[in-house]
Amino acid sequence: MNNNSITLLKSKIEDLLEGYWQPDIWKIEDFPYQERLGNTKDRKVVNFSYIKNIYIKVEVKYYSSFGLKNEWWKMSSFIYITYPYLKPVVLFLEKEYPKIKSITEIPYEEILLKYKQYLVFSGKPLVKISERRERTSMYITTLKAFYLFLVDFYDERPEHEKDRWNVERLGISYNMSRRDKYINFENIKQSFRELVKRYMYQNLLVQQKITFSTAQNILKKVYLFFDFIVKEYPDWKDLKNLNRKNIEDFLLYVRNVEMGGRSYVKNRVPSDRHVLDCISNVKRFIEYLQDYNWDEAPITPVNMLIYPEDYPKRKHKIYEDHIKHIPNYVWEQVQENLHMVDPEVARIVLLMEATGFRVSDVCQLNINCLLYKHNGWWLAGDQRKVRLENHIVPISEEIVAIVKIQQKITNEILTIKSNPNNFLFPVLFGKNRGKAFSQSKVRNELNRLAEKCKILDKNGEVYYFKNHAFRHRYGMNLLNNGMNIIHVQKLMAHTSPEMTLTYAKILDSTLRKEWEKVQSSIRIDETGTIVEAVLSEQVEENGLELEWIRHNMDSIRLDHGFCIKSPKLSCDFLEQTLEPPCIKNGCRSFHVDQTFISYYNDQISKMEADIEIYKKSGRTRSLELIEPKLKKYKEIRDSIQYGTGILGLPKHKREYIGNERETNGK
């Protein structure tokens, strides 16, 4: 940007500094937003008259006024927190660049390097140690925020033409519980930056094939590819000449460059997962260029550039490393101390544990998320990761009460504040007003609680929380309480049973308990008569493997009993859905045990109530249909209180043999 355009934009800023914001001295008593004044103690004014460079003074005043008007800060927090870190930036600029007409005249990399040297010479820290990790100091973060604010102000191009895209201005949906709102292309080498921006424009904005978070993840890896290309072939302006040898060299390059590179992940040896992500994103990029015949696309087909063998094989993970759930002993400690965290955080935690919703989906629940049906209360919310709207899960009266408390609080605040997205947990004040509650705040509050109250893991160490572990806890609890894996899949909105199977680490105690239940069950013979049998006798009679029954018990559980028919065989009665076909047809693969008593009691009560209605209304035909069914259900209910047994199919009927294996039993 030349000096003339900066001068014009300086004039534009001056026009925005009207009224209270125009003078170099702002009187605290005249601050136009007295409700956001805060505790200013003995301060009477905010003084900018010390700034000699009139251009920098205007930029500082506009940045300060914009933040105060838009609730980035209260006046008190600006005076005591922001202003003390902004002043050293001004003094540094006047010392190093006294004649500039805008801070944006200087490349950020240059100004950052010199400012760090200035801070060291002045005895100011470059980093801050907090919450078990090293963070950039406020001196540097303030410089960055001030610089990027002005770059964005001066850049009047459409958002998708800039080098940093603000998702709030792109017109697409995004996760409002996260605070990272930028897609940053500045890590992509200049010679390929426009190509990558065009790729993102098509995929994210035009075709909307990927999400905002996916776009961010692609950029976190794909920049390494262009670093490599520019390093090896500095004259390349496209990828036409890319060949197999280049890909092999790139793989070697990735394995020898620190994982994360310029990002926050430093000093770590590249993992197989990192290499896999890098090569996968490069392939995705090349495929798109070739599929749409872009001029910059490699001439060599992608399948001749990248082979399956290039993808590192994922190592088999130990269950505990792969699925981290909140164990019961930790959850008990959380419940004992949950009153010590922010009340909104506590309510979000309880909803995560009770529903299995991802933290982002809980934070973005609609204020009208409660649904009542004839069979009880349900919580409704979008599952954004799988793009499923209005997914519902059953909830208890206790969770309903928690939701209603939050609804009341939010509605009371709405009398003075707006909630444009109708969130149950909205941010109603400050820089992020209108967005959803921050998911990182939930995690941070829990970890502070763990440190303060000594919430410990099995090794006696402080337990550090990840929000997603509550979802894992929900899935594990469902499976360990005997729920059918297909039902768990539906409740958790998984797109496939394989996803649900990652939770299927059934506790040994659960297996033993379910196995013992099977020892005392009843069956129905071919004539429909309820009979008893000993499990071991049934196993031997029907050629069933004991281990097969043991390990498949949860996956074959129905609402009204167990089916031990092999999944290789089709059900002869499946289409007969007026009532459970297993009972009506005396299916030999069906059996019931004591765990189903409550189901049969409920069904019997409903049928008895229906019979009373039919009798009063003279519905004879309905009575003829329901009374035999009621009799059968009562027989089953009464028998499973005492009987034992299980019935299966002969082995030759349960498994395919010979040509049947090739014809799928036909």
C-alpha positions as MATLAB code, in Angstrom:
seq = 'MNNNSITLLKSKIEDLLEGYWQPDIWKIEDFPYQERLGNTKDRKVVNFSYIKNIYIKVEVKYYSSFGLKNEWWKMSSFIYITYPYLKPVVLFLEKEYPKIKSITEIPYEEILLKYKQYLVFSGKPLVKISERRERTSMYITTLKAFYLFLVDFYDERPEHEKDRWNVERLGISYNMSRRDKYINFENIKQSFRELVKRYMYQNLLVQQKITFSTAQNILKKVYLFFDFIVKEYPDWKDLKNLNRKNIEDFLLYVRNVEMGGRSYVKNRVPSDRHVLDCISNVKRFIEYLQDYNWDEAPITPVNMLIYPEDYPKRKHKIYEDHIKHIPNYVWEQVQENLHMVDPEVARIVLLMEATGFRVSDVCQLNINCLLYKHNGWWLAGDQRKVRLENHIVPISEEIVAIVKIQQKITNEILTIKSNPNNFLFPVLFGKNRGKAFSQSKVRNELNRLAEKCKILDKNGEVYYFKNHAFRHRYGMNLLNNGMNIIHVQKLMAHTSPEMTLTYAKILDSTLRKEWEKVQSSIRIDETGTIVEAVLSEQVEENGLELEWIRHNMDSIRLDHGFCIKSPKLSCDFLEQTLEPPCIKNGCRSFHVDQTFISYYNDQISKMEADIEIYKKSGRTRSLELIEPKLKKYKEIRDSIQYGTGILGLPKHKREYIGNERETNGK';
ca = [
       0.000    0.000    0.000;
       1.515    3.372   -1.048;
       1.680    6.488    1.110;
      -1.076    8.264   -0.808;
      -3.597    5.495   -0.134;
      -2.560    5.396    3.524;
      -3.074    9.151    3.778;
      -6.562    8.791    2.315;
      -7.397    6.001    4.751;
      -5.978    8.057    7.633;
      -8.510   10.695    6.665;
     -11.178    7.966    6.718;
     -10.149    6.971   10.266;
     -10.220   10.605   11.403;
     -13.783   10.879   10.120;
     -14.693    7.904   12.338;
     -13.201    9.562   15.416;
     -16.144   11.778   16.256;
     -17.386   13.315   19.461;
     -15.860   11.770   22.583;
     -13.180    9.945   20.562;
     -11.803   12.951   18.667;
      -9.641   14.713   21.314;
      -6.255   13.370   22.397;
      -7.490   13.200   25.996;
     -10.568   11.119   26.877;
     -12.185   12.060   30.176;
     -13.386    9.057   32.166;
     -16.385   10.945   33.510;
     -17.611   11.587   29.950;
     -17.220    7.989   28.739;
     -20.391    7.342   26.662;
     -20.917    3.778   27.951;
     -21.060    4.278   31.704;
     -22.505    0.763   32.211;
     -19.186   -0.563   30.853;
     -16.989    1.763   32.860;
     -15.820   -0.778   35.461;
     -13.632    0.163   38.410;
     -11.341    2.888   37.107;
     -10.156    3.729   40.658;
      -8.384    7.086   40.661;
      -7.886    7.442   36.896;
      -9.434   10.567   35.428;
      -8.371   10.451   31.760;
      -6.887    8.352   28.971;
      -4.096   10.394   27.417;
      -2.794    9.971   23.845;
      -1.074   13.357   23.596;
       2.341   11.806   24.255;
       2.316   10.207   20.780;
       4.383   12.440   18.480;
       3.673   10.727   15.151;
       0.208   12.010   14.181;
      -0.427    9.038   11.880;
       0.334    6.439   14.543;
      -1.695    8.477   17.056;
      -4.782    8.274   14.838;
      -4.332    4.499   14.408;
      -3.943    3.944   18.154;
      -6.980    6.090   18.967;
      -9.154    4.366   16.383;
      -8.087    0.870   17.549;
      -8.828    1.845   21.160;
     -12.196    3.434   20.368;
     -13.295    0.485   18.223;
     -12.538   -1.974   21.013;
     -14.330    0.101   23.649;
     -17.414    0.632   21.467;
     -17.633   -3.046   20.543;
     -17.221   -4.394   24.093;
     -13.766   -5.867   23.587;
     -12.923   -4.278   26.901;
     -14.521   -2.348   29.705;
     -12.900    1.034   30.222;
     -11.237   -0.287   33.388;
      -9.707   -3.322   31.644;
      -8.519   -1.117   28.785;
      -6.809    1.277   31.207;
      -5.152   -1.348   33.415;
      -4.581   -4.267   31.024;
      -4.580   -3.273   27.338;
      -3.211    0.282   27.446;
      -0.037   -0.606   29.433;
       0.939   -3.097   26.706;
      -0.081   -0.810   23.845;
       2.088    2.068   25.047;
       5.424    0.179   24.622;
       4.409   -0.590   21.015;
       3.973    3.147   20.374;
       7.280    4.053   22.015;
       9.042    1.344   19.998;
       7.565    2.612   16.710;
       8.588    6.210   17.412;
      12.109    5.068   18.225;
      12.610    2.686   15.273;
      10.276    4.157   12.618;
       9.660    7.834   13.458;
       8.528    8.858    9.938;
       6.109    6.060    8.990;
       2.502    6.939    8.140;
       1.139    3.549    9.233;
       2.403    0.570   11.180;
       1.327   -1.554    8.188;
       4.091   -0.016    6.036;
       6.518   -2.373    7.789;
       6.306   -6.147    7.091;
       5.101   -7.925   10.205;
       8.075  -10.323   10.321;
      10.478   -7.373   10.384;
       8.568   -5.387   12.983;
       8.151   -8.469   15.210;
      11.872   -9.270   15.158;
      12.882   -5.727   16.054;
      10.196   -5.438   18.718;
      11.439   -8.609   20.401;
      14.944   -7.133   20.478;
      13.509   -3.918   21.924;
      11.665   -5.854   24.653;
      14.762   -7.832   25.630;
      16.799   -4.622   25.830;
      14.025   -3.055   27.963;
      13.905   -6.065   30.308;
      10.400   -7.128   29.230;
       9.514  -10.852   28.906;
       8.832  -12.541   25.576;
       6.926  -15.474   27.091;
       4.632  -16.128   30.012;
       4.409  -19.412   31.916;
       0.829  -20.309   32.786;
      -1.356  -23.407   33.112;
       1.495  -25.862   32.586;
       2.536  -24.337   29.232;
       4.613  -21.536   27.817;
       2.629  -18.724   26.203;
       3.555  -15.640   24.214;
       3.695  -12.565   26.429;
       1.045   -9.840   26.315;
       3.599   -7.428   24.871;
       3.801   -9.468   21.674;
       0.129  -10.477   21.458;
      -0.857   -6.811   21.781;
       1.465   -5.824   18.915;
       0.020   -8.613   16.749;
      -3.606   -7.703   17.522;
      -2.977   -4.000   16.788;
      -1.112   -4.724   13.555;
      -3.624   -7.247   12.173;
      -6.557   -5.000   13.076;
      -5.147   -2.207   10.915;
      -4.169   -4.541    8.069;
      -7.757   -5.724    7.995;
      -9.099   -2.165    8.175;
      -7.012   -0.911    5.287;
      -7.603   -3.963    3.085;
     -10.839   -3.167    1.264;
     -10.777   -6.238   -1.001;
     -13.517   -8.897   -0.796;
     -12.793  -11.279    2.070;
     -11.898  -14.239   -0.171;
      -9.172  -12.199   -1.898;
      -7.325  -11.435    1.333;
      -4.539  -13.530    2.831;
      -6.547  -14.035    6.051;
     -10.233  -14.908    5.795;
     -12.526  -14.058    8.679;
     -15.147  -16.817    8.741;
     -17.717  -14.389   10.149;
     -17.646  -12.553    6.816;
     -17.714  -15.565    4.506;
     -21.415  -16.366    4.813;
     -20.901  -20.013    5.787;
     -21.798  -21.937    8.927;
     -19.048  -22.566   11.451;
     -18.495  -23.733   15.004;
     -19.356  -20.695   17.140;
     -18.052  -22.366   20.294;
     -14.496  -22.009   18.999;
     -12.658  -18.698   19.086;
     -10.300  -19.269   16.149;
     -12.125  -17.503   13.319;
      -9.441  -17.130   10.644;
      -8.241  -19.158    7.675;
      -4.677  -18.000    7.256;
      -2.833  -18.356    3.937;
       0.249  -16.423    5.016;
       2.181  -19.687    5.590;
       1.792  -20.612    1.921;
       4.716  -19.426   -0.187;
       3.832  -16.364   -2.243;
       4.304  -18.050   -5.627;
       1.558  -20.608   -4.814;
      -0.617  -18.624   -2.407;
      -3.188  -17.501   -4.980;
      -3.525  -21.063   -6.273;
      -4.275  -22.398   -2.788;
      -6.702  -19.535   -2.118;
      -8.549  -20.341   -5.346;
      -8.709  -24.013   -4.345;
     -10.189  -23.062   -0.958;
     -12.597  -20.606   -2.551;
     -14.038  -23.368   -4.751;
     -14.140  -26.101   -2.089;
     -15.234  -24.047    0.911;
     -17.361  -21.241   -0.504;
     -18.642  -22.257   -3.938;
     -19.131  -26.028   -3.719;
     -19.046  -26.176    0.115;
     -17.495  -29.642   -0.038;
     -15.481  -29.010    3.114;
     -16.116  -27.249    6.424;
     -14.320  -24.274    7.908;
     -12.431  -26.502   10.369;
     -11.416  -28.893    7.572;
     -10.036  -25.945    5.602;
      -7.970  -24.931    8.627;
      -6.650  -28.476    9.048;
      -5.657  -28.711    5.382;
      -3.626  -25.511    5.622;
      -1.879  -26.766    8.768;
      -0.274  -29.526    6.685;
      -0.248  -28.563    3.023;
       2.038  -25.551    3.498;
       4.929  -28.016    3.991;
       4.469  -29.241    0.427;
       4.861  -25.732   -0.992;
       7.806  -25.029    1.325;
       9.461  -28.069   -0.191;
       8.599  -27.162   -3.803;
       9.859  -23.586   -3.498;
      13.026  -24.776   -1.767;
      13.821  -27.352   -4.464;
      12.355  -25.553   -7.489;
      12.265  -21.799   -6.800;
      11.321  -20.977  -10.410;
       8.143  -23.099  -10.463;
       4.878  -21.167  -10.758;
       2.715  -24.264  -11.150;
       2.862  -28.041  -10.588;
       2.853  -29.232  -14.204;
       6.249  -30.881  -13.979;
       5.652  -32.661  -10.688;
       6.869  -36.270  -10.913;
       7.134  -39.383   -8.781;
      10.676  -38.560   -7.645;
       9.439  -35.212   -6.283;
       6.854  -37.013   -4.134;
       9.473  -39.416   -2.784;
      11.731  -36.474   -1.918;
       8.813  -34.689   -0.274;
       8.087  -37.701    1.949;
      11.706  -37.715    3.068;
      11.520  -33.962    3.646;
       8.383  -34.285    5.830;
      10.028  -36.952    7.977;
      12.992  -34.670    8.657;
      11.249  -31.363    9.390;
       9.944  -30.648   12.872;
       6.293  -31.612   13.141;
       4.224  -28.470   13.135;
       7.005  -26.308   11.714;
       5.893  -22.725   12.174;
       2.800  -23.629   14.188;
       2.489  -24.008   17.952;
       3.695  -27.650   17.870;
       7.466  -27.437   18.179;
      10.429  -29.737   18.707;
       8.593  -32.972   18.003;
       9.740  -35.805   15.780;
       7.278  -36.228   12.875;
       4.833  -39.036   13.606;
       3.335  -41.460   11.107;
      -0.009  -39.695   11.589;
       1.622  -36.380   10.670;
       3.181  -37.869    7.525;
      -0.147  -39.495    6.624;
      -1.990  -36.178    6.955;
       0.612  -34.370    4.862;
       0.560  -36.801    1.933;
      -3.234  -37.194    2.101;
      -3.805  -33.461    1.817;
      -1.349  -33.170   -1.062;
      -3.197  -35.941   -2.895;
      -6.548  -34.255   -2.208;
      -5.174  -31.007   -3.653;
      -3.666  -32.604   -6.771;
      -6.782  -34.684   -7.446;
      -8.942  -31.582   -7.404;
      -6.672  -29.704   -9.818;
      -6.649  -32.647  -12.209;
     -10.371  -33.432  -11.913;
     -11.252  -29.865  -12.906;
      -8.456  -29.518  -15.502;
      -6.761  -26.535  -13.900;
      -3.825  -25.188  -15.884;
      -1.535  -25.556  -12.856;
      -2.287  -29.279  -12.418;
       0.508  -31.899  -12.742;
       0.635  -33.599  -16.127;
       1.327  -36.983  -14.522;
      -1.895  -38.580  -13.134;
      -2.146  -38.509   -9.370;
      -2.229  -42.312   -9.073;
       1.180  -42.384  -10.760;
       2.517  -39.773   -8.369;
       1.253  -41.069   -5.039;
       1.036  -44.816   -4.343;
      -0.849  -46.603   -1.554;
       2.488  -47.665   -0.113;
       3.309  -43.995    0.563;
       0.758  -43.893    3.364;
       2.253  -44.953    6.705;
       0.363  -47.833    8.256;
      -1.384  -46.910   11.455;
      -0.115  -48.778   14.440;
      -2.574  -50.790   16.473;
      -3.496  -48.687   19.467;
      -4.062  -49.940   22.959;
      -7.662  -49.286   23.862;
      -6.911  -46.900   26.717;
      -4.746  -44.766   24.404;
      -7.373  -44.669   21.684;
     -10.566  -44.062   23.632;
     -10.115  -41.856   26.645;
     -13.337  -41.827   28.622;
     -14.139  -40.345   32.022;
     -13.914  -43.297   34.450;
     -16.556  -43.633   37.150;
     -14.119  -42.841   39.963;
     -13.165  -39.570   38.220;
     -16.787  -38.682   37.473;
     -17.632  -39.177   41.159;
     -14.889  -36.700   42.081;
     -16.227  -34.225   39.521;
     -19.752  -34.466   40.922;
     -18.505  -33.824   44.449;
     -16.766  -30.594   43.388;
     -18.789  -29.355   40.431;
     -20.362  -26.595   42.529;
     -16.953  -24.900   42.564;
     -16.869  -24.116   38.825;
     -18.774  -21.506   36.830;
     -22.486  -22.502   36.972;
     -22.835  -22.433   33.173;
     -19.807  -24.687   32.814;
     -21.306  -27.075   35.373;
     -24.551  -27.284   33.403;
     -22.683  -27.895   30.130;
     -20.643  -30.695   31.762;
     -23.784  -32.388   33.083;
     -25.418  -32.206   29.641;
     -22.339  -33.673   27.950;
     -22.258  -36.581   30.389;
     -25.999  -37.255   30.129;
     -26.467  -36.962   26.356;
     -23.208  -37.909   24.629;
     -23.391  -34.694   22.588;
     -20.066  -33.233   21.506;
     -19.076  -30.164   23.503;
     -19.538  -27.937   20.446;
     -23.082  -29.229   19.975;
     -23.960  -28.671   23.646;
     -22.542  -25.135   23.552;
     -24.623  -24.449   20.433;
     -27.902  -25.960   21.639;
     -31.003  -23.980   20.709;
     -32.762  -22.402   23.667;
     -35.861  -24.440   22.777;
     -34.038  -27.788   22.821;
     -36.448  -29.686   25.100;
     -38.926  -32.057   23.478;
     -41.655  -33.961   25.293;
     -43.186  -37.115   23.827;
     -45.657  -39.625   25.205;
     -42.762  -41.688   26.556;
     -40.839  -38.899   28.260;
     -38.392  -36.019   27.742;
     -35.852  -35.749   24.922;
     -33.065  -33.300   24.134;
     -32.912  -32.089   20.524;
     -29.796  -30.653   18.925;
     -27.830  -30.585   15.683;
     -24.902  -32.984   15.242;
     -22.788  -30.700   13.102;
     -19.886  -33.045   12.452;
     -22.154  -35.479   10.576;
     -24.553  -32.729    9.399;
     -27.544  -34.216   11.186;
     -30.164  -31.720   12.297;
     -32.507  -32.102   15.265;
     -30.959  -35.289   16.589;
     -32.768  -36.378   19.765;
     -31.717  -38.392   22.813;
     -33.771  -39.351   25.877;
     -32.976  -37.480   29.094;
     -33.978  -37.745   32.736;
     -36.107  -35.342   34.750;
     -32.946  -34.124   36.505;
     -31.387  -33.069   33.186;
     -34.665  -31.453   32.136;
     -34.529  -29.361   35.318;
     -30.959  -28.255   34.500;
     -31.966  -27.196   30.975;
     -34.948  -25.253   32.347;
     -32.694  -23.406   34.809;
     -30.440  -22.320   31.945;
     -33.462  -21.356   29.807;
     -34.739  -19.120   32.611;
     -31.347  -17.430   33.102;
     -30.884  -16.816   29.376;
     -34.403  -15.474   28.913;
     -33.989  -13.095   31.861;
     -30.798  -11.645   30.377;
     -32.484  -11.309   26.982;
     -34.571   -8.474   28.387;
     -31.484   -6.262   28.009;
     -29.336   -8.184   25.505;
     -29.980   -9.914   22.181;
     -29.402  -13.572   21.357;
     -29.398  -13.572   17.524;
     -28.648  -17.303   17.213;
     -31.128  -18.430   19.902;
     -28.436  -20.287   21.833;
     -29.177  -21.922   25.170;
     -25.656  -20.928   26.287;
     -25.028  -17.610   24.507;
     -22.242  -15.112   25.093;
     -24.176  -11.947   25.848;
     -21.350   -9.583   26.778;
     -17.934   -8.704   25.439;
     -15.981   -9.302   22.265;
     -17.725  -12.596   21.440;
     -21.307  -11.525   22.167;
     -23.835  -13.378   20.031;
     -21.615  -16.466   19.789;
     -21.927  -19.739   21.665;
     -20.236  -20.473   24.984;
     -16.534  -21.243   24.539;
     -15.708  -24.957   24.503;
     -12.122  -24.244   25.568;
     -13.441  -22.474   28.677;
     -15.237  -25.700   29.655;
     -12.009  -27.711   29.427;
      -9.934  -25.066   31.193;
     -12.416  -24.737   34.071;
     -12.423  -28.509   34.587;
      -8.646  -28.687   34.592;
      -8.406  -25.849   37.089;
     -10.906  -27.749   39.237;
      -8.804  -30.918   38.949;
      -5.699  -29.071   40.144;
      -7.502  -27.248   42.955;
      -9.464  -30.233   44.302;
      -6.869  -32.880   43.496;
      -9.022  -34.923   41.148;
      -6.658  -37.814   40.518;
      -6.269  -40.604   37.979;
      -5.531  -44.250   38.794;
      -1.815  -43.443   39.163;
      -2.450  -40.702   41.696;
      -1.670  -37.928   39.218;
      -3.907  -34.911   38.550;
      -6.474  -35.903   35.928;
      -6.526  -33.577   32.936;
      -9.792  -33.393   31.031;
     -10.616  -33.433   27.361;
     -14.173  -32.453   26.525;
     -14.642  -35.314   24.071;
     -13.946  -37.854   26.826;
     -17.478  -37.220   28.120;
     -18.873  -38.471   24.813;
     -16.736  -41.598   25.126;
     -18.045  -42.077   28.650;
     -21.622  -41.921   27.374;
     -21.021  -44.562   24.687;
     -19.157  -46.872   27.050;
     -21.894  -46.609   29.674;
     -24.592  -47.539   27.165;
     -22.694  -50.612   25.997;
     -21.757  -51.681   29.499;
     -25.395  -51.518   30.534;
     -26.395  -53.979   27.832;
     -27.731  -51.707   25.088;
     -27.788  -53.042   21.537;
     -24.878  -51.610   19.560;
     -27.234  -50.503   16.769;
     -29.223  -48.477   19.315;
     -25.998  -46.943   20.626;
     -25.070  -46.032   17.056;
     -28.403  -44.271   16.620;
     -28.206  -42.397   19.925;
     -24.678  -41.182   19.196;
     -25.465  -40.274   15.565;
     -22.626  -42.399   14.232;
     -22.655  -42.898   10.484;
     -21.634  -46.561   10.767;
     -21.554  -49.379   13.349;
     -17.759  -49.443   12.971;
     -17.556  -46.019   14.622;
     -19.627  -47.289   17.540;
     -17.449  -50.383   17.865;
     -14.565  -48.179   19.025;
     -16.471  -47.882   22.306;
     -17.090  -51.618   22.602;
     -14.599  -52.304   25.368;
     -17.119  -54.182   27.463;
     -16.084  -54.448   31.078;
     -15.267  -57.971   32.267;
     -17.796  -57.513   35.053;
     -20.468  -56.695   32.480;
     -19.668  -59.765   30.422;
     -19.850  -61.944   33.499;
     -23.129  -60.373   34.597;
     -24.757  -60.810   31.182;
     -23.474  -64.357   30.930;
     -24.960  -65.246   34.295;
     -28.301  -63.814   33.197;
     -28.349  -66.174   30.239;
     -27.935  -69.105   32.595;
     -31.545  -68.610   33.785;
     -33.689  -67.999   30.742;
     -36.568  -69.613   28.868;
     -37.259  -70.441   25.233;
     -40.247  -71.042   22.957;
     -40.476  -74.293   20.984;
     -41.901  -74.879   17.494;
     -45.449  -75.194   18.831;
     -45.224  -71.894   20.704;
     -44.987  -73.577   24.094;
     -42.664  -72.088   26.720;
     -40.091  -74.678   27.779;
     -37.027  -74.837   29.994;
     -33.561  -76.093   29.138;
     -30.023  -75.988   30.469;
     -27.639  -73.728   28.589;
     -24.885  -76.311   28.237;
     -27.382  -78.827   26.831;
     -28.633  -76.313   24.274;
     -25.112  -75.464   23.188;
     -24.277  -79.103   22.620;
     -27.639  -79.860   20.957;
     -27.374  -77.074   18.412;
     -23.653  -77.040   17.712;
     -23.298  -73.499   19.048;
     -19.926  -72.210   20.145;
     -20.063  -70.961   23.716;
     -17.634  -68.122   22.964;
     -19.748  -66.968   20.030;
     -22.727  -66.531   22.343;
     -20.615  -64.834   25.009;
     -19.040  -62.237   22.714;
     -22.120  -61.468   20.627;
     -24.691  -61.206   23.375;
     -24.955  -57.402   23.284;
     -25.138  -57.179   19.503;
     -28.117  -59.544   19.282;
     -30.257  -58.022   21.998;
     -33.760  -57.007   20.871;
     -36.427  -55.065   22.736;
     -38.268  -58.252   23.688;
     -35.472  -60.866   23.935;
     -32.305  -62.292   22.376;
     -31.879  -63.650   18.861;
     -29.024  -66.109   18.427;
     -29.503  -66.657   14.711;
     -26.222  -66.276   12.826;
     -25.986  -62.945   11.000;
     -25.132  -64.990    7.905;
     -28.702  -66.295    7.795;
     -31.749  -64.239    6.877;
     -34.741  -64.076    9.220;
     -37.746  -66.010    7.932;
     -40.197  -63.819    9.854;
     -38.632  -60.351    9.487;
     -41.386  -58.941    7.282;
     -44.109  -59.878    9.770;
     -44.009  -56.658   11.766;
     -47.525  -56.332   13.212;
     -46.097  -57.786   16.411;
     -42.713  -59.301   17.347;
     -42.480  -62.189   14.828;
     -40.176  -64.210   17.083;
     -42.991  -64.761   19.604;
     -45.839  -65.097   17.144;
     -44.050  -67.727   15.053;
     -42.255  -69.602   17.822;
     -38.843  -68.866   16.325;
     -36.272  -71.368   17.605;
     -33.520  -68.724   17.590;
     -35.321  -66.576   20.115;
     -35.026  -66.655   23.910;
     -35.791  -64.416   26.886;
     -34.255  -63.964   30.327;
     -34.950  -61.985   33.506;
     -33.515  -58.745   32.113;
     -36.676  -58.349   30.024;
     -39.218  -58.558   32.866;
     -39.798  -54.797   32.899;
     -40.430  -54.812   29.138;
     -43.095  -57.524   29.427;
     -44.682  -55.869   32.459;
     -44.982  -52.614   30.521;
     -46.465  -54.346   27.480;
     -48.944  -56.292   29.616;
     -50.082  -53.116   31.371;
     -50.619  -51.352   28.060;
     -52.559  -54.292   26.595;
     -54.740  -54.555   29.697;
     -55.540  -50.845   29.441;
     -56.381  -51.274   25.744;
     -58.650  -54.230   26.529;
     -60.667  -52.088   28.938;
     -61.118  -49.482   26.227;
     -62.104  -52.122   23.638;
     -64.674  -53.627   26.016;
     -66.288  -50.260   26.696;
     -66.424  -49.374   22.992;
     -67.577  -52.839   21.889;
     -64.576  -53.467   19.631;
     -64.926  -57.253   19.500;
     -62.435  -57.836   16.690;
     -59.726  -55.902   18.519;
     -60.336  -58.017   21.600;
     -59.984  -61.221   19.555;
     -56.582  -60.073   18.302;
     -55.127  -58.761   21.539;
     -56.235  -61.377   24.092;
     -54.105  -64.276   22.694;
     -51.133  -61.911   22.596;
     -51.718  -60.862   26.198;
     -51.910  -64.507   27.251;
     -48.593  -65.304   25.547;
     -46.856  -62.277   27.093;
     -48.085  -63.251   30.552;
     -46.780  -66.797   30.032;
     -43.383  -65.428   29.090;
     -43.347  -62.940   31.969;
     -44.283  -65.588   34.520;
     -41.858  -68.158   33.133;
     -38.724  -66.004   33.096;
     -38.979  -65.526   36.824;
     -38.069  -69.209   37.319;
     -37.056  -70.899   34.054;
     -33.651  -71.653   32.550;
     -32.568  -72.419   29.012;
     -31.621  -71.273   25.543;
     -32.487  -72.618   22.101;
     -30.427  -72.222   18.939;
     -30.309  -73.611   15.415;
     -28.303  -76.692   14.376;
     -24.815  -75.756   13.261;
     -25.447  -76.843    9.651;
     -28.354  -74.380    9.463;
     -26.490  -71.582   11.204;
     -23.413  -71.631    8.993;
     -23.096  -71.780    5.218;
     -21.326  -74.755    3.697;
     -19.896  -75.510    0.272;
     -21.303  -73.365   -2.522;
     -23.566  -71.519   -0.091;
     -20.602  -69.418    1.019;
     -20.200  -68.092   -2.530;
     -23.905  -67.518   -3.132;
     -24.621  -65.946    0.266;
     -26.931  -68.839    1.175;
     -28.979  -68.799   -2.007;
];
